[in-house]
Tab-separated table of C-alpha atoms in Angstrom:
chain	number	residue	atom	x	y	z
A	1	UNK	CA	-14.064	-14.756	20.650
A	2	UNK	CA	-11.221	-12.298	21.075
A	3	UNK	CA	-12.093	-11.902	24.750
A	4	UNK	CA	-11.915	-15.644	25.369
A	5	UNK	CA	-8.659	-16.087	23.442
A	6	UNK	CA	-7.032	-13.155	25.200
A	7	UNK	CA	-8.139	-14.372	28.616
A	8	UNK	CA	-6.556	-17.771	27.980
A	9	UNK	CA	-3.241	-16.231	26.983
A	10	UNK	CA	-3.013	-13.574	29.665
A	11	UNK	CA	-1.914	-14.378	33.180
A	12	UNK	CA	-2.581	-12.731	36.495
A	13	UNK	CA	-5.085	-9.973	37.086
A	14	UNK	CA	-5.612	-8.978	33.482
A	15	UNK	CA	-6.555	-12.465	32.331
A	16	UNK	CA	-8.968	-13.146	35.182
A	17	UNK	CA	-10.722	-9.818	34.913
A	18	UNK	CA	-10.908	-9.535	31.169
A	19	UNK	CA	-13.948	-11.630	30.223
A	20	UNK	CA	-16.017	-10.430	33.133
A	21	UNK	CA	-15.337	-6.760	32.534
A	22	UNK	CA	-14.908	-6.468	28.799
A	23	UNK	CA	-18.553	-6.860	27.819
A	24	UNK	CA	-19.777	-3.892	29.800
A	25	UNK	CA	-16.656	-1.787	29.272
A	26	UNK	CA	-16.137	-2.255	25.534
A	27	UNK	CA	-19.248	-0.379	24.553
A	28	UNK	CA	-19.413	2.096	27.419
A	29	UNK	CA	-17.176	4.223	29.506
A	30	UNK	CA	-13.791	3.103	28.216
A	31	UNK	CA	-14.493	5.096	25.082
A	32	UNK	CA	-15.279	8.221	27.070
A	33	UNK	CA	-12.703	7.935	29.820
A	34	UNK	CA	-9.000	8.143	29.091
A	35	UNK	CA	-7.876	6.288	32.227
A	36	UNK	CA	-5.662	3.697	30.587
A	37	UNK	CA	-2.706	2.085	32.305
A	38	UNK	CA	-0.978	3.036	34.571
A	39	UNK	CA	-4.272	4.258	36.037
A	40	UNK	CA	-5.808	2.023	38.695
A	41	UNK	CA	-8.023	-0.642	37.114
A	42	UNK	CA	-6.881	0.548	33.692
A	43	UNK	CA	-5.844	-2.867	32.460
A	44	UNK	CA	-9.076	-3.862	30.733
A	45	UNK	CA	-9.575	-0.468	29.150
A	46	UNK	CA	-6.001	-0.582	27.900
A	47	UNK	CA	-6.400	-4.041	26.379
A	48	UNK	CA	-9.619	-3.050	24.636
A	49	UNK	CA	-8.147	0.153	23.271
A	50	UNK	CA	-4.998	-1.535	22.011
A	51	UNK	CA	-7.032	-4.303	20.388
A	52	UNK	CA	-8.951	-1.633	18.471
A	53	UNK	CA	-5.648	-0.141	17.348
A	54	UNK	CA	-4.353	-3.562	16.299
A	55	UNK	CA	-7.533	-4.117	14.276
A	56	UNK	CA	-6.882	-0.840	12.465
A	57	UNK	CA	-3.274	-1.814	11.781
A	58	UNK	CA	-4.119	-5.286	10.546
A	59	UNK	CA	-6.759	-3.938	8.174
A	60	UNK	CA	-4.223	-1.449	6.808
A	61	UNK	CA	-1.639	-4.195	6.283
A	62	UNK	CA	-4.108	-6.293	4.293
A	63	UNK	CA	-5.060	-3.270	2.191
A	64	UNK	CA	-1.414	-2.447	1.536
A	65	UNK	CA	-0.835	-5.742	-0.257
A	66	UNK	CA	-4.116	-5.598	-2.208
A	67	UNK	CA	-3.453	-4.454	-5.772
A	68	UNK	CA	-7.075	-3.335	-6.059
A	69	UNK	CA	-6.483	-0.632	-3.446
A	70	UNK	CA	-4.837	2.691	-4.129
A	71	UNK	CA	-1.192	3.319	-3.385
A	72	UNK	CA	-2.227	6.773	-2.227
A	73	UNK	CA	-5.471	8.630	-1.550
A	74	UNK	CA	-4.003	11.934	-2.668
A	75	UNK	CA	-5.218	15.336	-1.525
A	76	UNK	CA	-3.478	18.677	-1.756
A	77	UNK	CA	-2.129	20.047	1.548
A	78	UNK	CA	-4.814	22.702	2.006
A	79	UNK	CA	-7.533	20.110	1.330
A	80	UNK	CA	-6.078	17.660	3.809
A	81	UNK	CA	-5.827	20.368	6.463
A	82	UNK	CA	-9.487	21.285	5.991
A	83	UNK	CA	-10.837	17.732	5.830
A	84	UNK	CA	-9.713	16.776	9.333
A	85	UNK	CA	-9.178	18.555	12.609
A	86	UNK	CA	-5.459	18.134	13.199
A	87	UNK	CA	-5.159	20.947	15.747
A	88	UNK	CA	-4.018	20.303	19.310
A	89	UNK	CA	-6.444	21.230	22.095
A	90	UNK	CA	-6.176	22.021	25.802
A	91	UNK	CA	-8.771	19.413	26.740
A	92	UNK	CA	-8.117	15.683	26.236
A	93	UNK	CA	-9.848	13.915	23.374
A	94	UNK	CA	-11.957	10.819	23.917
A	95	UNK	CA	-10.547	7.439	23.012
A	96	UNK	CA	-13.076	7.305	20.189
A	97	UNK	CA	-11.497	10.470	18.803
A	98	UNK	CA	-8.051	8.932	19.178
A	99	UNK	CA	-9.118	5.915	17.126
A	100	UNK	CA	-10.608	8.201	14.493
A	101	UNK	CA	-7.257	9.987	14.282
A	102	UNK	CA	-5.471	6.657	13.862
A	103	UNK	CA	-7.774	5.682	10.998
A	104	UNK	CA	-7.456	9.069	9.314
A	105	UNK	CA	-3.676	9.014	9.543
A	106	UNK	CA	-3.482	5.666	7.756
A	107	UNK	CA	-6.233	6.558	5.291
A	108	UNK	CA	-4.104	9.338	3.830
A	109	UNK	CA	-0.715	7.661	4.338
A	110	UNK	CA	1.279	6.329	1.388
A	111	UNK	CA	1.078	2.543	1.250
A	112	UNK	CA	4.807	1.945	0.995
A	113	UNK	CA	4.212	-1.818	1.212
A	114	UNK	CA	2.024	-1.770	-1.896
A	115	UNK	CA	3.555	-3.890	-4.688
A	116	UNK	CA	3.185	-0.935	-7.082
A	117	UNK	CA	4.915	1.656	-4.947
A	118	UNK	CA	8.354	2.295	-6.455
A	119	UNK	CA	8.940	5.881	-5.405
A	120	UNK	CA	11.831	5.526	-2.937
A	121	UNK	CA	14.731	3.224	-2.192
A	122	UNK	CA	12.992	1.924	0.951
A	123	UNK	CA	9.812	0.010	0.117
A	124	UNK	CA	7.924	-3.058	1.243
A	125	UNK	CA	6.792	-4.260	4.649
A	126	UNK	CA	8.223	-7.354	6.267
A	127	UNK	CA	5.926	-8.977	8.812
A	128	UNK	CA	8.714	-10.226	11.081
A	129	UNK	CA	10.374	-6.821	10.953
A	130	UNK	CA	7.063	-5.200	11.807
A	131	UNK	CA	6.603	-7.531	14.779
A	132	UNK	CA	10.119	-6.654	15.936
A	133	UNK	CA	9.319	-2.965	15.684
A	134	UNK	CA	6.230	-3.436	17.834
A	135	UNK	CA	8.292	-5.300	20.413
A	136	UNK	CA	10.989	-2.634	20.387
A	137	UNK	CA	8.447	0.133	20.984
A	138	UNK	CA	6.866	-1.868	23.776
A	139	UNK	CA	10.233	-2.361	25.475
A	140	UNK	CA	10.921	1.373	24.992
A	141	UNK	CA	14.529	1.259	26.061
A	142	UNK	CA	17.688	3.098	25.124
A	143	UNK	CA	20.816	1.744	23.485
A	144	UNK	CA	23.448	3.616	25.469
A	145	UNK	CA	24.284	1.043	28.155
A	146	UNK	CA	24.141	-2.690	28.756
A	147	UNK	CA	22.380	-2.162	32.064
A	148	UNK	CA	19.224	-0.771	30.359
A	149	UNK	CA	19.362	-2.700	27.059
A	150	UNK	CA	21.222	-5.954	27.745
A	151	UNK	CA	19.706	-8.113	24.992
A	152	UNK	CA	19.612	-5.372	22.377
A	153	UNK	CA	23.251	-4.422	23.008
A	154	UNK	CA	24.326	-8.041	22.574
A	155	UNK	CA	22.273	-8.410	19.397
A	156	UNK	CA	23.918	-5.300	17.975
A	157	UNK	CA	27.309	-6.750	18.846
A	158	UNK	CA	26.724	-10.111	17.106
A	159	UNK	CA	24.988	-8.573	14.073
A	160	UNK	CA	27.672	-5.963	13.415
A	161	UNK	CA	30.301	-8.690	13.707
A	162	UNK	CA	28.412	-10.783	11.155
A	163	UNK	CA	28.175	-7.826	8.783
A	164	UNK	CA	31.912	-7.180	9.097
A	165	UNK	CA	32.571	-10.848	8.263
A	166	UNK	CA	30.439	-10.476	5.136
A	167	UNK	CA	32.424	-7.385	4.137
A	168	UNK	CA	35.552	-9.532	4.377
A	169	UNK	CA	37.377	-8.222	7.429
A	170	UNK	CA	39.236	-11.076	9.194
A	171	UNK	CA	37.118	-12.804	11.855
A	172	UNK	CA	34.668	-9.903	11.716
A	173	UNK	CA	37.020	-7.748	13.762
A	174	UNK	CA	36.466	-4.004	13.948
A	175	UNK	CA	33.720	-1.790	15.235
A	176	UNK	CA	30.440	-0.247	14.205
A	177	UNK	CA	27.180	1.293	15.245
A	178	UNK	CA	23.615	1.689	14.023
A	179	UNK	CA	22.763	5.306	13.268
A	180	UNK	CA	19.613	7.249	12.287
A	181	UNK	CA	20.377	6.854	8.577
A	182	UNK	CA	22.975	6.672	5.835
A	183	UNK	CA	23.698	10.393	5.962
A	184	UNK	CA	24.671	10.140	9.641
A	185	UNK	CA	26.688	6.974	8.994
A	186	UNK	CA	28.626	8.794	6.280
A	187	UNK	CA	29.241	11.716	8.618
A	188	UNK	CA	30.520	9.297	11.274
A	189	UNK	CA	33.026	7.990	8.728
A	190	UNK	CA	34.251	11.487	7.916
A	191	UNK	CA	34.515	12.291	11.631
A	192	UNK	CA	36.616	9.174	12.247
A	193	UNK	CA	38.868	9.861	9.262
A	194	UNK	CA	39.610	13.354	10.532
A	195	UNK	CA	40.278	12.107	14.061
A	196	UNK	CA	42.538	9.330	12.791
A	197	UNK	CA	44.756	11.801	10.954
A	198	UNK	CA	44.510	14.683	13.454
A	199	UNK	CA	43.387	13.433	16.914
A	200	UNK	CA	44.039	16.878	18.399
A	201	UNK	CA	40.991	18.225	16.539
A	202	UNK	CA	38.744	16.697	19.182
A	203	UNK	CA	39.921	19.141	21.864
A	204	UNK	CA	41.317	22.046	19.857
A	205	UNK	CA	38.924	22.222	16.938
A	206	UNK	CA	39.477	22.964	13.260
A	207	UNK	CA	41.885	25.799	13.955
A	208	UNK	CA	44.462	23.192	15.004
A	209	UNK	CA	44.525	21.348	11.670
A	210	UNK	CA	45.490	22.342	8.133
A	211	UNK	CA	42.964	22.839	5.339
A	212	UNK	CA	41.420	19.421	4.761
A	213	UNK	CA	39.891	18.164	1.549
A	214	UNK	CA	37.701	15.145	0.867
A	215	UNK	CA	37.071	13.418	-2.438
A	216	UNK	CA	34.038	11.677	-3.819
A	217	UNK	CA	32.504	10.860	-7.179
A	218	UNK	CA	30.308	13.257	-9.108
A	219	UNK	CA	27.203	11.150	-8.501
A	220	UNK	CA	27.755	10.551	-4.796
A	221	UNK	CA	25.070	11.225	-2.201
A	222	UNK	CA	24.591	14.801	-1.011
A	223	UNK	CA	25.273	13.646	2.552
A	224	UNK	CA	29.023	13.789	1.912
A	225	UNK	CA	28.860	17.546	1.461
A	226	UNK	CA	26.328	17.842	4.256
A	227	UNK	CA	28.691	16.014	6.610
A	228	UNK	CA	31.547	18.302	5.617
A	229	UNK	CA	29.376	21.312	6.400
A	230	UNK	CA	28.292	19.915	9.780
A	231	UNK	CA	31.869	19.091	10.809
A	232	UNK	CA	33.187	22.542	9.922
A	233	UNK	CA	35.258	21.277	6.983
A	234	UNK	CA	33.053	23.092	4.474
A	235	UNK	CA	31.295	21.985	1.320
A	236	UNK	CA	33.944	23.639	-0.865
A	237	UNK	CA	36.444	21.192	0.604
A	238	UNK	CA	34.590	18.254	-0.964
A	239	UNK	CA	36.024	17.689	-4.416
A	240	UNK	CA	34.143	15.615	-6.985
A	241	UNK	CA	36.694	13.589	-8.895
A	242	UNK	CA	37.155	11.010	-11.616
A	243	UNK	CA	40.834	10.177	-11.091
A	244	UNK	CA	43.712	10.560	-8.612
A	245	UNK	CA	45.021	13.562	-10.565
A	246	UNK	CA	42.784	15.726	-8.345
A	247	UNK	CA	44.591	14.476	-5.246
A	248	UNK	CA	47.937	15.536	-6.693
A	249	UNK	CA	46.540	18.991	-7.447
A	250	UNK	CA	45.262	19.326	-3.876
A	251	UNK	CA	48.635	18.347	-2.444
A	252	UNK	CA	50.430	20.903	-4.618
A	253	UNK	CA	48.012	23.593	-3.428
A	254	UNK	CA	48.833	22.807	0.202
A	255	UNK	CA	45.626	21.006	1.116
A	256	UNK	CA	45.620	17.787	3.097
A	257	UNK	CA	43.554	14.972	1.534
A	258	UNK	CA	42.086	12.942	4.400
A	259	UNK	CA	38.964	11.186	3.125
A	260	UNK	CA	37.753	9.454	-0.024
A	261	UNK	CA	34.150	8.309	-0.245
A	262	UNK	CA	33.506	5.717	-2.927
A	263	UNK	CA	29.894	4.940	-3.753
A	264	UNK	CA	28.540	1.405	-4.020
A	265	UNK	CA	25.189	2.014	-5.671
A	266	UNK	CA	24.583	5.671	-6.507
A	267	UNK	CA	21.169	7.041	-5.619
A	268	UNK	CA	20.050	7.891	-9.146
A	269	UNK	CA	21.879	5.550	-11.518
A	270	UNK	CA	22.705	2.723	-9.112
A	271	UNK	CA	26.326	2.780	-10.269
A	272	UNK	CA	29.256	1.246	-8.413
A	273	UNK	CA	32.629	2.982	-8.189
A	274	UNK	CA	35.717	0.829	-8.930
A	275	UNK	CA	36.636	0.048	-5.333
A	276	UNK	CA	39.881	-1.825	-6.015
A	277	UNK	CA	41.339	1.027	-8.050
A	278	UNK	CA	40.204	3.574	-5.479
A	279	UNK	CA	41.712	1.546	-2.645
A	280	UNK	CA	45.062	1.512	-4.463
A	281	UNK	CA	44.982	5.312	-4.663
A	282	UNK	CA	44.010	5.662	-1.000
A	283	UNK	CA	46.825	3.345	0.048
A	284	UNK	CA	49.319	5.266	-2.091
A	285	UNK	CA	48.452	8.598	-0.451
A	286	UNK	CA	47.543	7.237	3.006
A	287	UNK	CA	43.943	8.474	2.831
A	288	UNK	CA	40.958	7.038	4.654
A	289	UNK	CA	38.774	5.042	2.263
A	290	UNK	CA	35.061	5.011	2.961
A	291	UNK	CA	32.499	3.051	0.958
A	292	UNK	CA	29.014	4.507	0.939
A	293	UNK	CA	27.036	1.313	0.398
A	294	UNK	CA	23.794	2.678	1.820
A	295	UNK	CA	21.968	1.584	-1.322
A	296	UNK	CA	24.220	-1.089	-2.812
A	297	UNK	CA	25.826	-2.601	0.286
A	298	UNK	CA	23.135	-5.247	0.625
A	299	UNK	CA	24.368	-6.872	-2.590
A	300	UNK	CA	27.076	-8.332	-0.373
A	301	UNK	CA	24.391	-10.817	0.700
A	302	UNK	CA	24.113	-12.149	-2.865
A	303	UNK	CA	26.669	-14.565	-4.279
A	304	UNK	CA	25.507	-13.571	-7.754
A	305	UNK	CA	25.982	-9.828	-7.332
A	306	UNK	CA	28.550	-9.199	-4.583
A	307	UNK	CA	31.340	-8.933	-7.164
A	308	UNK	CA	30.114	-5.385	-7.772
A	309	UNK	CA	31.636	-4.509	-4.391
A	310	UNK	CA	34.988	-6.225	-4.964
A	311	UNK	CA	37.556	-4.269	-2.970
A	312	UNK	CA	35.159	-3.261	-0.193
A	313	UNK	CA	37.240	-5.318	2.241
A	314	UNK	CA	40.069	-2.782	1.757
A	315	UNK	CA	37.942	0.086	3.042
A	316	UNK	CA	38.435	1.714	6.427
A	317	UNK	CA	34.676	2.128	6.847
A	318	UNK	CA	31.460	1.095	5.143
A	319	UNK	CA	27.906	2.434	5.301
A	320	UNK	CA	25.259	-0.252	4.825
A	321	UNK	CA	21.496	0.408	5.068
A	322	UNK	CA	19.433	-2.750	5.623
A	323	UNK	CA	16.298	-0.594	5.507
A	324	UNK	CA	16.723	-0.346	1.745
A	325	UNK	CA	17.335	-3.540	-0.257
A	326	UNK	CA	16.775	-5.828	2.737
A	327	UNK	CA	13.352	-4.275	3.515
A	328	UNK	CA	14.045	-3.842	7.226
A	329	UNK	CA	11.523	-1.310	8.612
A	330	UNK	CA	12.874	2.211	8.873
A	331	UNK	CA	15.275	3.111	10.293
A	332	UNK	CA	18.195	0.712	10.113
A	333	UNK	CA	21.577	2.006	8.970
A	334	UNK	CA	24.943	0.610	10.014
A	335	UNK	CA	28.408	2.105	9.933
A	336	UNK	CA	31.078	-0.602	9.952
A	337	UNK	CA	34.642	0.392	10.902
A	338	UNK	CA	37.752	-1.724	10.345
A	339	UNK	CA	39.782	-0.359	13.289
A	340	UNK	CA	38.561	-1.430	16.699
A	341	UNK	CA	38.452	1.217	19.436
A	342	UNK	CA	38.678	4.219	17.116
A	343	UNK	CA	35.022	5.211	17.523
A	344	UNK	CA	35.353	5.144	21.301
A	345	UNK	CA	38.485	7.288	21.314
A	346	UNK	CA	36.974	9.728	18.853
A	347	UNK	CA	33.618	10.288	20.516
A	348	UNK	CA	33.791	9.382	24.205
A	349	UNK	CA	33.129	12.088	26.793
A	350	UNK	CA	33.167	9.932	29.976
A	351	UNK	CA	29.787	11.100	31.272
A	352	UNK	CA	29.919	9.719	34.808
A	353	UNK	CA	26.141	9.525	35.256
A	354	UNK	CA	25.946	6.922	32.464
A	355	UNK	CA	29.360	5.376	32.015
A	356	UNK	CA	30.588	4.722	35.545
A	357	UNK	CA	33.888	2.846	35.556
A	358	UNK	CA	33.110	0.676	38.593
A	359	UNK	CA	30.130	-1.252	37.174
A	360	UNK	CA	29.965	-4.977	37.836
A	361	UNK	CA	30.030	-6.063	34.169
A	362	UNK	CA	32.278	-5.709	31.107
A	363	UNK	CA	32.202	-1.986	30.286
A	364	UNK	CA	32.925	-2.582	26.614
A	365	UNK	CA	29.213	-3.318	26.232
A	366	UNK	CA	28.299	0.241	27.220
A	367	UNK	CA	28.263	1.412	23.625
A	368	UNK	CA	26.751	4.841	24.125
A	369	UNK	CA	30.013	6.739	24.576
A	370	UNK	CA	31.199	5.904	21.080
A	371	UNK	CA	28.057	7.407	19.551
A	372	UNK	CA	27.396	11.050	18.755
A	373	UNK	CA	23.939	10.641	20.244
A	374	UNK	CA	23.145	10.111	23.878
A	375	UNK	CA	19.691	8.626	23.491
A	376	UNK	CA	19.778	6.045	20.692
A	377	UNK	CA	16.841	4.147	19.263
A	378	UNK	CA	16.885	0.349	19.164
A	379	UNK	CA	17.294	-0.287	15.440
A	380	UNK	CA	18.974	-3.662	15.703
A	381	UNK	CA	16.106	-5.942	16.714
A	382	UNK	CA	14.251	-5.611	13.396
A	383	UNK	CA	17.291	-6.672	11.404
A	384	UNK	CA	18.324	-9.414	13.811
A	385	UNK	CA	14.866	-11.001	14.007
A	386	UNK	CA	14.405	-10.862	10.217
A	387	UNK	CA	17.829	-12.445	9.746
A	388	UNK	CA	16.814	-15.235	12.114
A	389	UNK	CA	13.573	-15.718	10.189
A	390	UNK	CA	15.037	-15.600	6.662
A	391	UNK	CA	18.610	-16.671	7.096
A	392	UNK	CA	21.280	-15.229	4.841
A	393	UNK	CA	19.915	-17.293	1.946
A	394	UNK	CA	16.501	-15.697	2.384
A	395	UNK	CA	17.919	-12.202	2.062
A	396	UNK	CA	19.942	-13.388	-0.925
A	397	UNK	CA	16.826	-14.694	-2.698
A	398	UNK	CA	14.973	-11.456	-1.983
A	399	UNK	CA	17.771	-9.301	-3.374
A	400	UNK	CA	18.269	-11.493	-6.441
A	401	UNK	CA	14.551	-11.291	-7.189
A	402	UNK	CA	14.550	-7.490	-7.128
A	403	UNK	CA	17.492	-7.397	-9.529
A	404	UNK	CA	15.706	-9.863	-11.822
A	405	UNK	CA	12.676	-7.575	-11.883
A	406	UNK	CA	14.810	-4.573	-12.819
A	407	UNK	CA	16.456	-6.554	-15.607
A	408	UNK	CA	12.993	-7.559	-16.835
A	409	UNK	CA	11.913	-3.895	-16.943
A	410	UNK	CA	15.099	-2.860	-18.737
A	411	UNK	CA	14.710	-5.577	-21.375
A	412	UNK	CA	11.052	-4.654	-21.974
A	413	UNK	CA	11.575	-0.934	-22.574
A	414	UNK	CA	15.089	-0.600	-23.998
A	415	UNK	CA	13.827	-1.155	-27.565
A	416	UNK	CA	10.158	-0.325	-27.022
A	417	UNK	CA	8.687	2.526	-29.034
A	418	UNK	CA	8.336	5.682	-26.974
A	419	UNK	CA	11.147	4.914	-24.528
A	420	UNK	CA	14.741	6.071	-24.335
A	421	UNK	CA	17.284	4.924	-21.785
A	422	UNK	CA	19.159	7.647	-19.903
A	423	UNK	CA	22.485	5.800	-20.186
A	424	UNK	CA	23.710	2.966	-22.343
A	425	UNK	CA	24.072	-0.522	-21.000
A	426	UNK	CA	22.390	-2.749	-18.465
A	427	UNK	CA	21.930	-1.150	-15.016
A	428	UNK	CA	24.239	-2.376	-12.263
A	429	UNK	CA	21.550	-2.182	-9.589
A	430	UNK	CA	17.747	-2.061	-9.627
A	431	UNK	CA	17.757	1.553	-10.852
A	432	UNK	CA	16.266	1.770	-14.351
A	433	UNK	CA	16.414	5.333	-15.666
A	434	UNK	CA	14.427	6.211	-18.770
A	435	UNK	CA	12.414	8.804	-20.616
A	436	UNK	CA	8.918	8.181	-21.862
A	437	UNK	CA	8.223	10.075	-25.095
A	438	UNK	CA	4.505	10.595	-25.746
A	439	UNK	CA	3.355	10.345	-29.381
A	440	UNK	CA	3.080	14.128	-29.600
A	441	UNK	CA	6.828	14.732	-29.207
A	442	UNK	CA	8.218	11.436	-30.470
A	443	UNK	CA	9.086	12.753	-33.923
A	444	UNK	CA	9.853	16.397	-33.230
A	445	UNK	CA	12.860	17.480	-35.304
A	446	UNK	CA	13.819	20.557	-33.279
A	447	UNK	CA	16.025	19.015	-30.568
A	448	UNK	CA	15.801	21.956	-28.184
A	449	UNK	CA	12.030	22.154	-28.509
A	450	UNK	CA	11.793	18.412	-28.030
A	451	UNK	CA	13.974	18.612	-24.926
A	452	UNK	CA	11.863	21.430	-23.533
A	453	UNK	CA	8.657	19.420	-23.939
A	454	UNK	CA	10.227	16.214	-22.643
A	455	UNK	CA	11.237	17.955	-19.422
A	456	UNK	CA	7.547	18.423	-18.578
A	457	UNK	CA	6.405	14.870	-19.319
A	458	UNK	CA	7.558	12.979	-16.223
A	459	UNK	CA	6.155	15.536	-13.706
A	460	UNK	CA	2.733	15.449	-15.363
A	461	UNK	CA	2.605	11.651	-15.497
A	462	UNK	CA	3.765	11.454	-11.877
A	463	UNK	CA	1.055	13.896	-10.804
A	464	UNK	CA	-1.574	11.805	-12.595
A	465	UNK	CA	-0.230	8.650	-10.985
A	466	UNK	CA	-0.738	10.180	-7.564
A	467	UNK	CA	-4.178	11.588	-8.354
A	468	UNK	CA	-5.391	8.220	-9.638
A	469	UNK	CA	-3.496	6.477	-6.827
A	470	UNK	CA	-2.400	3.600	-9.056
A	471	UNK	CA	1.386	3.677	-8.654
A	472	UNK	CA	4.290	5.963	-7.802
A	473	UNK	CA	7.671	6.298	-9.509
A	474	UNK	CA	10.301	8.944	-8.860
A	475	UNK	CA	11.685	11.359	-11.442
A	476	UNK	CA	14.407	14.006	-11.549
A	477	UNK	CA	16.830	15.820	-13.819
A	478	UNK	CA	20.537	14.981	-13.665
A	479	UNK	CA	23.186	17.363	-14.961
A	480	UNK	CA	22.246	18.339	-18.513
A	481	UNK	CA	19.597	15.616	-18.713
A	482	UNK	CA	15.979	16.763	-18.444
A	483	UNK	CA	13.480	15.060	-16.145
A	484	UNK	CA	13.481	11.278	-16.453
A	485	UNK	CA	11.890	8.434	-14.543
A	486	UNK	CA	14.061	6.647	-11.997
A	487	UNK	CA	12.505	3.282	-11.361
A	488	UNK	CA	13.931	1.452	-8.328
A	489	UNK	CA	12.846	-1.945	-7.052
A	490	UNK	CA	13.376	-3.009	-3.448
A	491	UNK	CA	9.956	-4.413	-2.570
A	492	UNK	CA	9.989	-8.224	-2.528
A	493	UNK	CA	6.196	-8.199	-3.027
A	494	UNK	CA	6.562	-6.803	-6.574
A	495	UNK	CA	6.095	-9.175	-9.521
A	496	UNK	CA	6.643	-9.239	-13.275
A	497	UNK	CA	2.944	-8.383	-13.649
A	498	UNK	CA	3.481	-5.222	-11.591
A	499	UNK	CA	6.260	-4.180	-13.956
A	500	UNK	CA	3.934	-4.753	-16.922
A	501	UNK	CA	1.264	-2.687	-15.173
A	502	UNK	CA	3.710	0.174	-14.625
A	503	UNK	CA	4.639	0.328	-18.311
A	504	UNK	CA	0.997	0.290	-19.381
A	505	UNK	CA	0.086	2.929	-16.800
A	506	UNK	CA	2.834	5.308	-17.932
A	507	UNK	CA	1.608	4.978	-21.497
A	508	UNK	CA	-2.048	5.421	-20.502
A	509	UNK	CA	-1.356	8.543	-18.452
A	510	UNK	CA	1.015	10.102	-20.957
A	511	UNK	CA	-0.489	9.327	-24.348
A	512	UNK	CA	-2.138	12.752	-24.731
A	513	UNK	CA	0.944	14.821	-23.803
């Protein structure tokens, strides 16, 4: 049946040959011989092989959404190494062996699309996004010039403009780029802020500028310090602040404040910095204001929740990761910049073998020279195609649903016996942070002893979750707070019943501790 359907859809040589050749090839030599396209007469073998791979992928997708299947088939590293032959050999493997490797890889992979996988900020699997990813890999092009990626470059242009309009910049003016992740987007912002204040640093380096300092909140993402280290500014030059008093101290000490990173949706607590107040401070001292909205930026798509980012339109730059709350397949992170042309001036190197100035089209569409990378993956098509399929209102409904689920979880456990919330008040995002107290430590009077025991609870329950394969939830300590669960919801496949299951599973796995 597949042979007949494929032959009807395919044109040219492949379609005409397929039915006649597939019967004898499918069970014979194609499995032993690796002569796929571009080998001569490799078309049928290629189609058969790829159909086998598609069958594997489709079966995995169905399993991923089946609540009766495990989230993870967990094995310890040494076990997993011994159970399969992962070593690379001099001789080529058969196509049968290649298919076995494909099956094994997915067998032991984490089902991040599973409705009960809550371990990271990026969860879920969107079918349109997946289709776009397949198409992107098939096209296998590079994002540095219009001449090799004409459609993708244009889609990036229109999508970034739309995102800037949603931020609130007039007519969507400005600039932007898709980067390998939020950490790189944040580093781009720091790079631009430094160049804006001291353009000579591009040629002369850090020795040509005074001692710079950046400011961010105590709960900001570690990528701010990582970016400072990579750019030669130094991690000690990143000051964690609560008020503008720190800026005054830095000025008195002879430092030059150049960058403030406000967080819209912190990684652990999901908290939003007061952007309007921060923008007033940045304007007062003429400091670049960046908003790290990698986690919370997608709330701009929701009329009900976008108020949490009030003031974002005053920022000089914004990081926004659609691969988190919008469930775009990894990776998809955007840096949006208010000033047009700044990225180009900051990063361009005029490589003449790529960016010739006498091309026959508008050179502004050769976007590669404003990027730090040369080769750049096509991340835009997944987001663009999903946006076409859902519309803005579809993303809004998806985001609102996830926030409703987090509110449901919070309301169920805030007064439930055996649970304590890590901070008072309703969470601002889908992050719900809590301790589970097993019966054995629930009434311990010695606070230090109780704290010591509580620190061990979440790791044990998490380990049991993974060994049973039923669900996954992250945990961590924070400051003086011992290990607690950090529940985050970004998978649109999750339901209220999945939240109920999670609560019951935590209690089942932790009742004897």
